[in-house]
Amino acid sequence: MTSKQTFTHSKKVDLGTIVAGVIIVAIYAGVFLLEQVIPPTSMLFTVLKKGATYALVAVSMNLLNGFTGLFSLGQAGFMLIGAYTYSILTIPLSQRAAVYQYYDGGLVQFSLPIIPALILAGLVAALFAFLIGLPVLRLKSDYLAIATLGFAEIIRTVFQWDKMGPITNGSNMLRLFPTFNDFNIKNAQGEVVVYLSTLIPFLIAGVCIGLIVALIHSSYGRAFMAIRDDEIAAEAMGINLARHKQYAFCLSSFFAGVGGAMLAMYQNSVQAKSFTSAMTYEILLIVVIGGIGSITGSCIGSFLFVACSEWWLRFLDQKQMIGTWEVPLLRNGFRLVVFSIIIMVVVLFFRQGIMGTKELPDLFRRKPGVKSKRKEGAAK
């Protein structure tokens, strides 16, 4: 390749990255403007908040399943740990007696700011991942999935145990901790003048996903992908399999813990019984729909999944009348039937997901050889 060709190729890469960056900035600006114009009770903001939360968790799962090749189903467990860590550490001291009413105000008698609590939520989840990873990462494929799924169920049960009540509040919910609505700017009368409750989850998820993207393009990320492609060849190149698998597992769990804290802020309350295996399957479904090995696909899949399940198909659960004629089949639960059919269609016709292994900048880069073929055709 000549120096001119190298310069041209780098120029194309930069153009794709720049266009992708402009689109991302436009999305953030659009979210901010919409939040100031549309009433805060709109279902749109529910989708955007939950979509941003699920996007981060899906990307963290993709880091493990898609980029490292480790099939884990423990995401709900790490989200639970992150959600509880954040909630326990941020409940104001004045509210702890009301929350821990059956446990004399609880064991923790201090409160942390939101950002340190978010970081600690990820760190505690990563610590659990490190301890769990020591035995289970020796397993492969389905056995690893079963082991991590079992871990998630054990964690959910332990957190509801009455003996853990002074810390986790047992089977009772945690509440009264800071949520996304607390980021709204208010005047002296307590009226909201600037809404930020939707932009903040986008910012948190964006920063975390940006860190994951940087990690994937680092030497560690290349080692993860080498392990995914061929463990024997990766080990022959000097990659420590056990260490790098542990790194990937802990990093994925860290961001899942942050995602769990974001989910707590979105729901305004936390209860262990809601972090079931079905939540992990939802995240896995998002990763498959978006494309295993695509960060952009996981983000797009998250918002599409939440919008379809929470908003767009809601009318199918209600009876609809056209004059005096009642539309058949429309009743409570029919939405899930239609949603399942849509998922089947996507999986059948998009075998590699919506994005496959492509990222947003790739959509704006000219394929190699296209320009030369056009020149050849013009010459003929």
mmCIF file of C-alpha atoms in Angstrom, residues 282 285 305 308-310 312-318 329-344:
data_model
loop_
_atom_site.group_PDB
_atom_site.id
_atom_site.type_symbol
_atom_site.label_atom_id
_atom_site.label_comp_id
_atom_site.label_asym_id
_atom_site.label_seq_id
_atom_site.Cartn_x
_atom_site.Cartn_y
_atom_site.Cartn_z
ATOM 1 C CA GLU A 282 -34.216 -10.051 28.077
ATOM 2 C CA LEU A 285 -32.274 -11.248 23.595
ATOM 3 C CA PHE A 305 -36.938 -3.842 22.719
ATOM 4 C CA CYS A 308 -42.009 -2.469 21.643
ATOM 5 C CA SER A 309 -42.534 -4.154 24.992
ATOM 6 C CA GLU A 310 -43.424 -1.036 26.999
ATOM 7 C CA TRP A 312 -45.775 0.622 20.867
ATOM 8 C CA LEU A 313 -47.671 -2.643 21.334
ATOM 9 C CA ARG A 314 -49.633 -1.696 24.449
ATOM 10 C CA PHE A 315 -52.847 -1.177 22.453
ATOM 11 C CA LEU A 316 -52.934 -4.914 21.711
ATOM 12 C CA ASP A 317 -53.739 -5.601 25.395
ATOM 13 C CA GLN A 318 -56.983 -3.633 25.194
ATOM 14 C CA LEU A 329 -57.910 -11.538 19.713
ATOM 15 C CA LEU A 330 -57.138 -8.160 21.309
ATOM 16 C CA ARG A 331 -57.037 -8.816 25.043
ATOM 17 C CA ASN A 332 -54.632 -8.778 27.972
ATOM 18 C CA GLY A 333 -51.445 -10.680 27.055
ATOM 19 C CA PHE A 334 -51.889 -10.596 23.263
ATOM 20 C CA ARG A 335 -49.109 -7.984 23.098
ATOM 21 C CA LEU A 336 -46.593 -10.604 24.202
ATOM 22 C CA VAL A 337 -47.748 -12.977 21.449
ATOM 23 C CA VAL A 338 -47.217 -10.345 18.744
ATOM 24 C CA PHE A 339 -43.908 -9.308 20.314
ATOM 25 C CA SER A 340 -42.699 -12.922 20.240
ATOM 26 C CA ILE A 341 -43.640 -13.214 16.555
ATOM 27 C CA ILE A 342 -41.697 -10.027 15.754
ATOM 28 C CA ILE A 343 -38.640 -11.427 17.554
ATOM 29 C CA MET A 344 -38.898 -14.682 15.580
#
